[in-house]
Structures are given as C-alpha cells and as structure tokens.
Amino acid sequence: MIKKALLTLTALSLLASAAEARTWDEIKKSGTIRIATEGAFPPFNLMKGNQLTGFEVDLANALAQQLGLKVQWVTQPFDNLLIGLNQDRYDFVIASHGITPERQKAVDFANPHYCTGGAIVTHPGGPMTAAALKGKTVAVQVGTTYLQNVSKVPGVGDVKTFPKDTDAQAALLAGRVDAWVGDKFTGLDLVKAQKGKLVQGDLLFNERIGMAVKKGNSSLLKELNAALAKVMNNGTYAKISGEYFGQDIRCR
Ligand code: ARG
C-alpha cells in the first residue's frame, strides 16, 4: 500500500516537472529562446510578407542578442498567447499585454517595456469622448484591455469584438461601427494613413506594457529584466523606439 502510494507520488512529481517551464539555465544550455507574439498588431508586432517585424520583435531580438541566444519565434492568435505560455509552448510572450491584476494572477510580468493607453478613433463628427460613446457601437479586439475598459463606459452601446485588432479597425473604416478603441500609437498611424477619413478622440485609460513568463519562472524573469535594463541604458532601446515612433516610448 505504502509502496504504491510512493510510486504514484513519484509519477506525479515526474509529470509535474515535465510540465515545468524551462529555467534560465535550461534555455541558456539550449542556446535558443522561444518567443511568442501575435504578428498582427502594427506597429508593435506584425508580418511584412512572411517576415515578422515591429517594435516588439526588434526589441525582443535585441534582448536575445544581449543574452547571447538565438531566437525561435512562434505566432499565435492574441487570445491564445498566455494559455500557450502556461502550456510551456514557448519561454515568454511579447505582445503588448497591459500589466493588469487579472493577468498577474495567471502569469508573471517583466518590468514594462513601454507605456501607452487606449484611445478612441472615429469618423469626423463621431464620438470623441467616453461620454459621447453613450449608445454607440464600438469595435475592439477580443481579450484586450480595450474590451475591458470600453465595457465599463456608462451607457456604451454594442461592444463588438474581433479576433484581430486590424479587423476591428476595418469595421470602423467600413462604417459598421461608430468607433474603434485601440492603442494610442496604433491609432495615430491609422489616422495618418487614412488622411482625413478618421480622427483620434480621447484617451480612455493608460497602461504599462510588459513581457510575460510562466508564473514562477523567476530565473528567466530576472534575466529578461536585466537585459531590458541594459538595452534601455546603452542606446539600443532609444534607437528602435525612434525608428517606429519618432520618440522614446519607455515608461517614465
Ligand atoms: N494593450 C492591449 C492589452 O493589453 C492590447 C494588446 C493587443 N496585442 C496584440 N498583439 N494584439 O490587452
């Protein structure tokens, strides 16, 4: 009886360790770090042809270089990213996740790699403020802080969710919704590209954006934070940020 119980315990602990995230030592030994992103959230992470690019892709590549590692990129729909992380399909996620108390229950976040906010974009004459969203139809990407915050706006009309942020933008352009709420930098680019057809309204909320590791993977978190601090201090971060935004978007 006791023997059997012991065996079961051993089997369980083996299973548990097989399902554990790779520690820093294991990643370092392998020489390659597996990083996941969405690849559909310009200008932060996107596909250009079959090439993954964007501010966060360049930044994460710089972090890996700093850590002396090669990178294996994995792309996943936004809504699956943190689930896959907890299934150990990759070592960390960089996909513009706002650091929220809800997400902090599921994963651990690195120090923020940029600060931003959620802002309204609409057609000229459309709703520009939270108060003006009363009774209006708003498009947002599913699983995001935009959905969370727009849903809290008193009296807001229908909040339509889309698997991809770019689809939510397309709904606004097609006139199927009154407004789109998304990242303020993304919104600026969108308004610029649409030349007078869209305008940016109020900022609804601010957020700090961080990379996520599996809950408890403190050895990897420590290395990521150290590498981030290095590139923030040696000019690399400022250079990449300048290329995408014409300014340094780190949190201050
Ligand atoms: N910052 C928002 C959030 O935290 C949106 C992130 C969307 N990221 C993406 N790769 N689509 O939910």
PDB file of C-alpha atoms and ligand atoms in Angstrom:
ATOM      1  CA  MET A   1       0.000   0.000   0.000  1.00  0.00           C
ATOM      2  CA  ILE A   2       2.653   2.483   1.089  1.00  0.00           C
ATOM      3  CA  LYS A   3       4.872   1.435  -1.807  1.00  0.00           C
ATOM      4  CA  LYS A   4       2.069   2.007  -4.261  1.00  0.00           C
ATOM      5  CA  ALA A   5       1.325   5.429  -2.801  1.00  0.00           C
ATOM      6  CA  LEU A   6       5.001   6.353  -3.055  1.00  0.00           C
ATOM      7  CA  LEU A   7       5.132   5.245  -6.682  1.00  0.00           C
ATOM      8  CA  THR A   8       2.121   7.344  -7.514  1.00  0.00           C
ATOM      9  CA  LEU A   9       3.719  10.350  -5.862  1.00  0.00           C
ATOM     10  CA  THR A  10       6.920   9.849  -7.863  1.00  0.00           C
ATOM     11  CA  ALA A  11       4.944   9.537 -11.082  1.00  0.00           C
ATOM     12  CA  LEU A  12       3.059  12.710 -10.266  1.00  0.00           C
ATOM     13  CA  SER A  13       6.163  14.695  -9.486  1.00  0.00           C
ATOM     14  CA  LEU A  14       7.740  13.488 -12.746  1.00  0.00           C
ATOM     15  CA  LEU A  15       4.688  14.664 -14.626  1.00  0.00           C
ATOM     16  CA  ALA A  16       4.812  17.968 -12.811  1.00  0.00           C
ATOM     17  CA  SER A  17       8.458  18.540 -13.659  1.00  0.00           C
ATOM     18  CA  ALA A  18       7.872  17.556 -17.288  1.00  0.00           C
ATOM     19  CA  ALA A  19       5.238  20.268 -17.414  1.00  0.00           C
ATOM     20  CA  GLU A  20       7.502  22.927 -15.941  1.00  0.00           C
ATOM     21  CA  ALA A  21       8.668  25.988 -17.839  1.00  0.00           C
ATOM     22  CA  ARG A  22      12.294  25.994 -18.964  1.00  0.00           C
ATOM     23  CA  THR A  23      14.501  27.703 -16.415  1.00  0.00           C
ATOM     24  CA  TRP A  24      17.148  30.209 -17.443  1.00  0.00           C
ATOM     25  CA  ASP A  25      19.860  27.534 -17.159  1.00  0.00           C
ATOM     26  CA  GLU A  26      17.970  25.203 -19.475  1.00  0.00           C
ATOM     27  CA  ILE A  27      17.335  27.933 -22.030  1.00  0.00           C
ATOM     28  CA  LYS A  28      20.956  29.050 -21.904  1.00  0.00           C
ATOM     29  CA  LYS A  29      22.207  25.495 -22.362  1.00  0.00           C
ATOM     30  CA  SER A  30      19.948  25.008 -25.396  1.00  0.00           C
ATOM     31  CA  GLY A  31      21.238  28.236 -26.970  1.00  0.00           C
ATOM     32  CA  THR A  32      17.810  29.225 -28.310  1.00  0.00           C
ATOM     33  CA  ILE A  33      14.947  31.076 -26.664  1.00  0.00           C
ATOM     34  CA  ARG A  34      11.378  30.557 -27.836  1.00  0.00           C
ATOM     35  CA  ILE A  35       9.395  33.790 -28.001  1.00  0.00           C
ATOM     36  CA  ALA A  36       5.723  34.134 -28.877  1.00  0.00           C
ATOM     37  CA  THR A  37       3.826  37.089 -30.281  1.00  0.00           C
ATOM     38  CA  GLU A  38       0.718  37.685 -32.372  1.00  0.00           C
ATOM     39  CA  GLY A  39       2.161  39.187 -35.542  1.00  0.00           C
ATOM     40  CA  ALA A  40      -0.948  41.238 -36.317  1.00  0.00           C
ATOM     41  CA  PHE A  41      -0.626  44.306 -34.102  1.00  0.00           C
ATOM     42  CA  PRO A  42       1.167  47.042 -36.022  1.00  0.00           C
ATOM     43  CA  PRO A  43       3.483  48.768 -35.357  1.00  0.00           C
ATOM     44  CA  PHE A  44       4.372  46.545 -32.363  1.00  0.00           C
ATOM     45  CA  ASN A  45       4.303  43.071 -33.901  1.00  0.00           C
ATOM     46  CA  LEU A  46       3.281  42.323 -37.477  1.00  0.00           C
ATOM     47  CA  MET A  47       4.043  40.328 -40.602  1.00  0.00           C
ATOM     48  CA  LYS A  48       5.645  42.059 -43.578  1.00  0.00           C
ATOM     49  CA  GLY A  49       5.238  39.452 -46.279  1.00  0.00           C
ATOM     50  CA  ASN A  50       6.416  36.362 -44.421  1.00  0.00           C
ATOM     51  CA  GLN A  51       8.771  38.358 -42.206  1.00  0.00           C
ATOM     52  CA  LEU A  52       7.891  39.004 -38.569  1.00  0.00           C
ATOM     53  CA  THR A  53       8.719  42.596 -37.649  1.00  0.00           C
ATOM     54  CA  GLY A  54       7.701  45.515 -35.435  1.00  0.00           C
ATOM     55  CA  PHE A  55       8.890  47.399 -32.371  1.00  0.00           C
ATOM     56  CA  GLU A  56       8.488  44.440 -30.013  1.00  0.00           C
ATOM     57  CA  VAL A  57      10.060  41.976 -32.453  1.00  0.00           C
ATOM     58  CA  ASP A  58      13.131  44.182 -32.852  1.00  0.00           C
ATOM     59  CA  LEU A  59      13.261  44.770 -29.098  1.00  0.00           C
ATOM     60  CA  ALA A  60      12.994  41.067 -28.216  1.00  0.00           C
ATOM     61  CA  ASN A  61      15.647  40.212 -30.818  1.00  0.00           C
ATOM     62  CA  ALA A  62      17.912  42.800 -29.161  1.00  0.00           C
ATOM     63  CA  LEU A  63      17.220  41.254 -25.735  1.00  0.00           C
ATOM     64  CA  ALA A  64      18.098  37.780 -27.047  1.00  0.00           C
ATOM     65  CA  GLN A  65      21.298  39.115 -28.545  1.00  0.00           C
ATOM     66  CA  GLN A  66      22.113  40.707 -25.204  1.00  0.00           C
ATOM     67  CA  LEU A  67      21.522  37.311 -23.559  1.00  0.00           C
ATOM     68  CA  GLY A  68      23.655  35.515 -26.151  1.00  0.00           C
ATOM     69  CA  LEU A  69      20.763  33.459 -27.510  1.00  0.00           C
ATOM     70  CA  LYS A  70      19.256  32.625 -30.879  1.00  0.00           C
ATOM     71  CA  VAL A  71      15.516  33.176 -31.266  1.00  0.00           C
ATOM     72  CA  GLN A  72      12.784  30.867 -32.366  1.00  0.00           C
ATOM     73  CA  TRP A  73       9.645  32.951 -32.989  1.00  0.00           C
ATOM     74  CA  VAL A  74       6.177  31.493 -32.589  1.00  0.00           C
ATOM     75  CA  THR A  75       2.996  33.302 -33.681  1.00  0.00           C
ATOM     76  CA  GLN A  76      -0.389  32.655 -32.088  1.00  0.00           C
ATOM     77  CA  PRO A  77      -3.762  34.432 -32.097  1.00  0.00           C
ATOM     78  CA  PHE A  78      -3.666  37.075 -29.333  1.00  0.00           C
ATOM     79  CA  ASP A  79      -6.261  35.322 -27.206  1.00  0.00           C
ATOM     80  CA  ASN A  80      -4.182  32.088 -27.097  1.00  0.00           C
ATOM     81  CA  LEU A  81      -0.840  33.611 -26.159  1.00  0.00           C
ATOM     82  CA  LEU A  82      -0.969  33.387 -22.353  1.00  0.00           C
ATOM     83  CA  ILE A  83      -2.643  29.967 -22.464  1.00  0.00           C
ATOM     84  CA  GLY A  84       0.185  28.597 -24.635  1.00  0.00           C
ATOM     85  CA  LEU A  85       2.688  30.135 -22.221  1.00  0.00           C
ATOM     86  CA  ASN A  86       1.200  28.183 -19.346  1.00  0.00           C
ATOM     87  CA  GLN A  87       1.355  25.041 -21.523  1.00  0.00           C
ATOM     88  CA  ASP A  88       5.122  25.617 -21.969  1.00  0.00           C
ATOM     89  CA  ARG A  89       4.915  26.034 -25.729  1.00  0.00           C
ATOM     90  CA  TYR A  90       7.423  28.916 -25.546  1.00  0.00           C
ATOM     91  CA  ASP A  91       9.543  30.712 -22.948  1.00  0.00           C
ATOM     92  CA  PHE A  92       7.980  34.167 -22.960  1.00  0.00           C
ATOM     93  CA  VAL A  93       5.387  36.336 -24.667  1.00  0.00           C
ATOM     94  CA  ILE A  94       5.867  39.847 -26.022  1.00  0.00           C
ATOM     95  CA  ALA A  95       2.583  41.061 -27.487  1.00  0.00           C
ATOM     96  CA  SER A  96       1.702  44.412 -25.933  1.00  0.00           C
ATOM     97  CA  HIS A  97      -0.005  42.928 -22.891  1.00  0.00           C
ATOM     98  CA  GLY A  98      -1.050  45.575 -20.398  1.00  0.00           C
ATOM     99  CA  ILE A  99       0.029  44.618 -16.887  1.00  0.00           C
ATOM    100  CA  THR A 100      -3.329  44.043 -15.157  1.00  0.00           C
ATOM    101  CA  PRO A 101      -4.208  42.421 -11.804  1.00  0.00           C
ATOM    102  CA  GLU A 102      -6.266  39.752 -13.652  1.00  0.00           C
ATOM    103  CA  ARG A 103      -3.360  38.727 -15.885  1.00  0.00           C
ATOM    104  CA  GLN A 104      -0.967  38.844 -12.935  1.00  0.00           C
ATOM    105  CA  LYS A 105      -2.957  36.005 -11.415  1.00  0.00           C
ATOM    106  CA  ALA A 106      -2.089  33.815 -14.411  1.00  0.00           C
ATOM    107  CA  VAL A 107       1.441  34.881 -15.430  1.00  0.00           C
ATOM    108  CA  ASP A 108       4.409  36.920 -14.217  1.00  0.00           C
ATOM    109  CA  PHE A 109       5.296  40.168 -15.979  1.00  0.00           C
ATOM    110  CA  ALA A 110       8.719  41.653 -16.649  1.00  0.00           C
ATOM    111  CA  ASN A 111       9.312  45.343 -15.988  1.00  0.00           C
ATOM    112  CA  PRO A 112       7.315  47.389 -18.517  1.00  0.00           C
ATOM    113  CA  HIS A 113       8.902  47.777 -21.942  1.00  0.00           C
ATOM    114  CA  TYR A 114       6.659  50.701 -22.895  1.00  0.00           C
ATOM    115  CA  CYS A 115       3.837  52.893 -21.634  1.00  0.00           C
ATOM    116  CA  THR A 116       0.757  53.703 -23.644  1.00  0.00           C
ATOM    117  CA  GLY A 117      -3.026  53.933 -23.437  1.00  0.00           C
ATOM    118  CA  GLY A 118      -6.288  53.052 -25.109  1.00  0.00           C
ATOM    119  CA  ALA A 119      -7.780  55.779 -27.295  1.00  0.00           C
ATOM    120  CA  ILE A 120     -10.911  56.323 -29.369  1.00  0.00           C
ATOM    121  CA  VAL A 121     -10.743  56.612 -33.169  1.00  0.00           C
ATOM    122  CA  THR A 122     -13.829  57.583 -35.146  1.00  0.00           C
ATOM    123  CA  HIS A 123     -15.014  59.303 -38.330  1.00  0.00           C
ATOM    124  CA  PRO A 124     -15.115  63.113 -38.276  1.00  0.00           C
ATOM    125  CA  GLY A 125     -18.266  64.055 -36.365  1.00  0.00           C
ATOM    126  CA  GLY A 126     -18.260  60.741 -34.450  1.00  0.00           C
ATOM    127  CA  PRO A 127     -17.898  60.160 -30.678  1.00  0.00           C
ATOM    128  CA  MET A 128     -14.650  61.642 -29.354  1.00  0.00           C
ATOM    129  CA  THR A 129     -15.098  61.207 -25.588  1.00  0.00           C
ATOM    130  CA  ALA A 130     -16.176  58.477 -23.154  1.00  0.00           C
ATOM    131  CA  ALA A 131     -19.432  60.391 -22.567  1.00  0.00           C
ATOM    132  CA  ALA A 132     -20.074  60.535 -26.316  1.00  0.00           C
ATOM    133  CA  LEU A 133     -19.798  56.708 -26.550  1.00  0.00           C
ATOM    134  CA  LYS A 134     -23.234  56.514 -24.901  1.00  0.00           C
ATOM    135  CA  GLY A 135     -25.435  54.346 -27.112  1.00  0.00           C
ATOM    136  CA  LYS A 136     -22.682  53.979 -29.719  1.00  0.00           C
ATOM    137  CA  THR A 137     -21.332  50.799 -31.288  1.00  0.00           C
ATOM    138  CA  VAL A 138     -17.636  50.256 -30.599  1.00  0.00           C
ATOM    139  CA  ALA A 139     -15.202  47.767 -32.169  1.00  0.00           C
ATOM    140  CA  VAL A 140     -12.358  46.260 -30.094  1.00  0.00           C
ATOM    141  CA  GLN A 141     -10.028  43.267 -30.266  1.00  0.00           C
ATOM    142  CA  VAL A 142     -11.140  40.311 -28.140  1.00  0.00           C
ATOM    143  CA  GLY A 143      -9.276  39.563 -24.895  1.00  0.00           C
ATOM    144  CA  THR A 144      -7.826  43.057 -24.614  1.00  0.00           C
ATOM    145  CA  THR A 145      -7.794  45.845 -22.063  1.00  0.00           C
ATOM    146  CA  TYR A 146      -9.741  47.884 -24.665  1.00  0.00           C
ATOM    147  CA  LEU A 147     -12.668  45.478 -24.321  1.00  0.00           C
ATOM    148  CA  GLN A 148     -12.378  45.593 -20.533  1.00  0.00           C
ATOM    149  CA  ASN A 149     -12.303  49.398 -20.374  1.00  0.00           C
ATOM    150  CA  VAL A 150     -14.881  50.145 -23.067  1.00  0.00           C
ATOM    151  CA  SER A 151     -17.338  47.767 -21.402  1.00  0.00           C
ATOM    152  CA  LYS A 152     -17.077  49.913 -18.259  1.00  0.00           C
ATOM    153  CA  VAL A 153     -18.093  53.140 -20.049  1.00  0.00           C
ATOM    154  CA  PRO A 154     -21.549  54.055 -18.666  1.00  0.00           C
ATOM    155  CA  GLY A 155     -24.266  53.639 -21.260  1.00  0.00           C
ATOM    156  CA  VAL A 156     -21.981  52.424 -24.022  1.00  0.00           C
ATOM    157  CA  GLY A 157     -23.952  50.723 -26.815  1.00  0.00           C
ATOM    158  CA  ASP A 158     -22.956  47.487 -28.505  1.00  0.00           C
ATOM    159  CA  VAL A 159     -19.306  46.479 -27.998  1.00  0.00           C
ATOM    160  CA  LYS A 160     -18.326  44.283 -30.946  1.00  0.00           C
ATOM    161  CA  THR A 161     -15.256  42.072 -30.545  1.00  0.00           C
ATOM    162  CA  PHE A 162     -12.932  40.914 -33.322  1.00  0.00           C
ATOM    163  CA  PRO A 163     -10.226  38.229 -33.215  1.00  0.00           C
ATOM    164  CA  LYS A 164      -7.759  40.691 -34.731  1.00  0.00           C
ATOM    165  CA  ASP A 165      -7.316  44.386 -33.973  1.00  0.00           C
ATOM    166  CA  THR A 166      -6.928  45.109 -37.686  1.00  0.00           C
ATOM    167  CA  ASP A 167     -10.396  43.581 -38.268  1.00  0.00           C
ATOM    168  CA  ALA A 168     -11.842  45.901 -35.617  1.00  0.00           C
ATOM    169  CA  GLN A 169     -10.232  48.844 -37.456  1.00  0.00           C
ATOM    170  CA  ALA A 170     -11.660  47.581 -40.747  1.00  0.00           C
ATOM    171  CA  ALA A 171     -15.163  47.553 -39.222  1.00  0.00           C
ATOM    172  CA  LEU A 172     -14.785  51.267 -38.427  1.00  0.00           C
ATOM    173  CA  LEU A 173     -13.496  52.040 -41.910  1.00  0.00           C
ATOM    174  CA  ALA A 174     -16.435  50.155 -43.430  1.00  0.00           C
ATOM    175  CA  GLY A 175     -18.826  52.231 -41.312  1.00  0.00           C
ATOM    176  CA  ARG A 176     -20.172  49.173 -39.464  1.00  0.00           C
ATOM    177  CA  VAL A 177     -19.367  50.675 -36.041  1.00  0.00           C
ATOM    178  CA  ASP A 178     -19.250  54.232 -34.653  1.00  0.00           C
ATOM    179  CA  ALA A 179     -15.795  53.973 -33.120  1.00  0.00           C
ATOM    180  CA  TRP A 180     -12.769  51.753 -32.615  1.00  0.00           C
ATOM    181  CA  VAL A 181     -10.816  51.724 -29.359  1.00  0.00           C
ATOM    182  CA  GLY A 182      -7.210  50.594 -29.538  1.00  0.00           C
ATOM    183  CA  ASP A 183      -3.642  51.535 -28.760  1.00  0.00           C
ATOM    184  CA  LYS A 184      -2.987  55.280 -28.969  1.00  0.00           C
ATOM    185  CA  PHE A 185       0.137  54.847 -31.132  1.00  0.00           C
ATOM    186  CA  THR A 186      -1.622  52.412 -33.475  1.00  0.00           C
ATOM    187  CA  GLY A 187      -4.487  54.925 -33.670  1.00  0.00           C
ATOM    188  CA  LEU A 188      -2.132  57.755 -34.646  1.00  0.00           C
ATOM    189  CA  ASP A 189      -0.714  55.653 -37.513  1.00  0.00           C
ATOM    190  CA  LEU A 190      -4.212  54.654 -38.631  1.00  0.00           C
ATOM    191  CA  VAL A 191      -5.485  58.251 -38.655  1.00  0.00           C
ATOM    192  CA  LYS A 192      -2.411  59.364 -40.599  1.00  0.00           C
ATOM    193  CA  ALA A 193      -2.783  56.577 -43.169  1.00  0.00           C
ATOM    194  CA  GLN A 194      -6.476  57.346 -43.712  1.00  0.00           C
ATOM    195  CA  LYS A 195      -5.806  61.036 -44.452  1.00  0.00           C
ATOM    196  CA  GLY A 196      -8.811  62.892 -43.047  1.00  0.00           C
ATOM    197  CA  LYS A 197     -11.229  59.937 -43.067  1.00  0.00           C
ATOM    198  CA  LEU A 198     -10.619  59.215 -39.369  1.00  0.00           C
ATOM    199  CA  VAL A 199      -9.845  61.267 -36.269  1.00  0.00           C
ATOM    200  CA  GLN A 200      -8.434  60.337 -32.867  1.00  0.00           C
ATOM    201  CA  GLY A 201     -10.546  61.113 -29.804  1.00  0.00           C
ATOM    202  CA  ASP A 202      -9.840  60.921 -26.080  1.00  0.00           C
ATOM    203  CA  LEU A 203      -7.508  58.609 -24.250  1.00  0.00           C
ATOM    204  CA  LEU A 204      -9.736  56.322 -22.146  1.00  0.00           C
ATOM    205  CA  PHE A 205      -7.044  54.793 -19.937  1.00  0.00           C
ATOM    206  CA  ASN A 206      -3.288  54.422 -19.521  1.00  0.00           C
ATOM    207  CA  GLU A 207      -1.383  51.159 -19.266  1.00  0.00           C
ATOM    208  CA  ARG A 208       2.080  49.743 -18.733  1.00  0.00           C
ATOM    209  CA  ILE A 209       3.029  47.005 -21.203  1.00  0.00           C
ATOM    210  CA  GLY A 210       5.141  44.017 -20.205  1.00  0.00           C
ATOM    211  CA  MET A 211       6.536  40.690 -21.401  1.00  0.00           C
ATOM    212  CA  ALA A 212       5.042  37.631 -19.717  1.00  0.00           C
ATOM    213  CA  VAL A 213       6.745  34.477 -18.443  1.00  0.00           C
ATOM    214  CA  LYS A 214       5.078  31.438 -16.938  1.00  0.00           C
ATOM    215  CA  LYS A 215       4.068  32.070 -13.334  1.00  0.00           C
ATOM    216  CA  GLY A 216       7.002  31.274 -11.063  1.00  0.00           C
ATOM    217  CA  ASN A 217       9.716  31.308 -13.755  1.00  0.00           C
ATOM    218  CA  SER A 218      11.781  33.745 -11.712  1.00  0.00           C
ATOM    219  CA  SER A 219      15.167  32.788 -13.192  1.00  0.00           C
ATOM    220  CA  LEU A 220      14.044  33.769 -16.703  1.00  0.00           C
ATOM    221  CA  LEU A 221      12.265  36.889 -15.418  1.00  0.00           C
ATOM    222  CA  LYS A 222      15.447  38.079 -13.749  1.00  0.00           C
ATOM    223  CA  GLU A 223      17.492  37.680 -16.963  1.00  0.00           C
ATOM    224  CA  LEU A 224      14.831  39.407 -19.082  1.00  0.00           C
ATOM    225  CA  ASN A 225      14.688  42.366 -16.701  1.00  0.00           C
ATOM    226  CA  ALA A 226      18.487  42.634 -16.675  1.00  0.00           C
ATOM    227  CA  ALA A 227      18.672  42.505 -20.493  1.00  0.00           C
ATOM    228  CA  LEU A 228      15.880  45.100 -20.781  1.00  0.00           C
ATOM    229  CA  ALA A 229      17.700  47.426 -18.384  1.00  0.00           C
ATOM    230  CA  LYS A 230      20.895  47.021 -20.460  1.00  0.00           C
ATOM    231  CA  VAL A 231      19.293  47.888 -23.806  1.00  0.00           C
ATOM    232  CA  MET A 232      17.454  50.781 -22.155  1.00  0.00           C
ATOM    233  CA  ASN A 233      20.769  52.147 -20.892  1.00  0.00           C
ATOM    234  CA  ASN A 234      23.021  51.541 -23.903  1.00  0.00           C
ATOM    235  CA  GLY A 235      21.006  53.395 -26.557  1.00  0.00           C
ATOM    236  CA  THR A 236      19.586  50.300 -28.271  1.00  0.00           C
ATOM    237  CA  TYR A 237      16.063  50.814 -26.942  1.00  0.00           C
ATOM    238  CA  ALA A 238      16.004  54.530 -27.835  1.00  0.00           C
ATOM    239  CA  LYS A 239      17.179  53.718 -31.368  1.00  0.00           C
ATOM    240  CA  ILE A 240      14.499  51.066 -32.003  1.00  0.00           C
ATOM    241  CA  SER A 241      11.770  53.203 -30.423  1.00  0.00           C
ATOM    242  CA  GLY A 242      12.844  56.198 -32.518  1.00  0.00           C
ATOM    243  CA  GLU A 243      12.624  54.125 -35.713  1.00  0.00           C
ATOM    244  CA  TYR A 244       8.999  53.159 -35.062  1.00  0.00           C
ATOM    245  CA  PHE A 245       7.581  56.147 -33.197  1.00  0.00           C
ATOM    246  CA  GLY A 246       9.912  59.084 -33.688  1.00  0.00           C
ATOM    247  CA  GLN A 247      10.176  59.197 -29.889  1.00  0.00           C
ATOM    248  CA  ASP A 248      11.187  57.134 -26.881  1.00  0.00           C
ATOM    249  CA  ILE A 249       8.088  55.360 -25.539  1.00  0.00           C
ATOM    250  CA  ARG A 250       9.578  53.874 -22.360  1.00  0.00           C
ATOM    251  CA  CYS A 251       7.642  54.434 -19.111  1.00  0.00           C
ATOM    252  CA  ARG A 252       8.784  57.489 -17.158  1.00  0.00           C
TER     253      ARG A 252
HETATM  254  N1  ARG B   1      -2.603  46.541 -24.851  1.00  0.00           N
HETATM  255  C1  ARG B   1      -3.805  45.809 -25.067  1.00  0.00           C
HETATM  256  C2  ARG B   1      -3.980  44.775 -23.977  1.00  0.00           C
HETATM  257  O1  ARG B   1      -3.221  44.725 -23.096  1.00  0.00           O
HETATM  258  C3  ARG B   1      -3.848  45.145 -26.414  1.00  0.00           C
HETATM  259  C4  ARG B   1      -2.783  44.187 -26.728  1.00  0.00           C
HETATM  260  C5  ARG B   1      -3.019  43.544 -28.055  1.00  0.00           C
HETATM  261  N2  ARG B   1      -1.841  42.868 -28.524  1.00  0.00           N
HETATM  262  C6  ARG B   1      -1.803  42.230 -29.694  1.00  0.00           C
HETATM  263  N3  ARG B   1      -0.687  41.668 -30.032  1.00  0.00           N
HETATM  264  N4  ARG B   1      -2.858  42.182 -30.439  1.00  0.00           N
HETATM  265  O2  ARG B   1      -4.893  43.994 -23.991  1.00  0.00           O
END
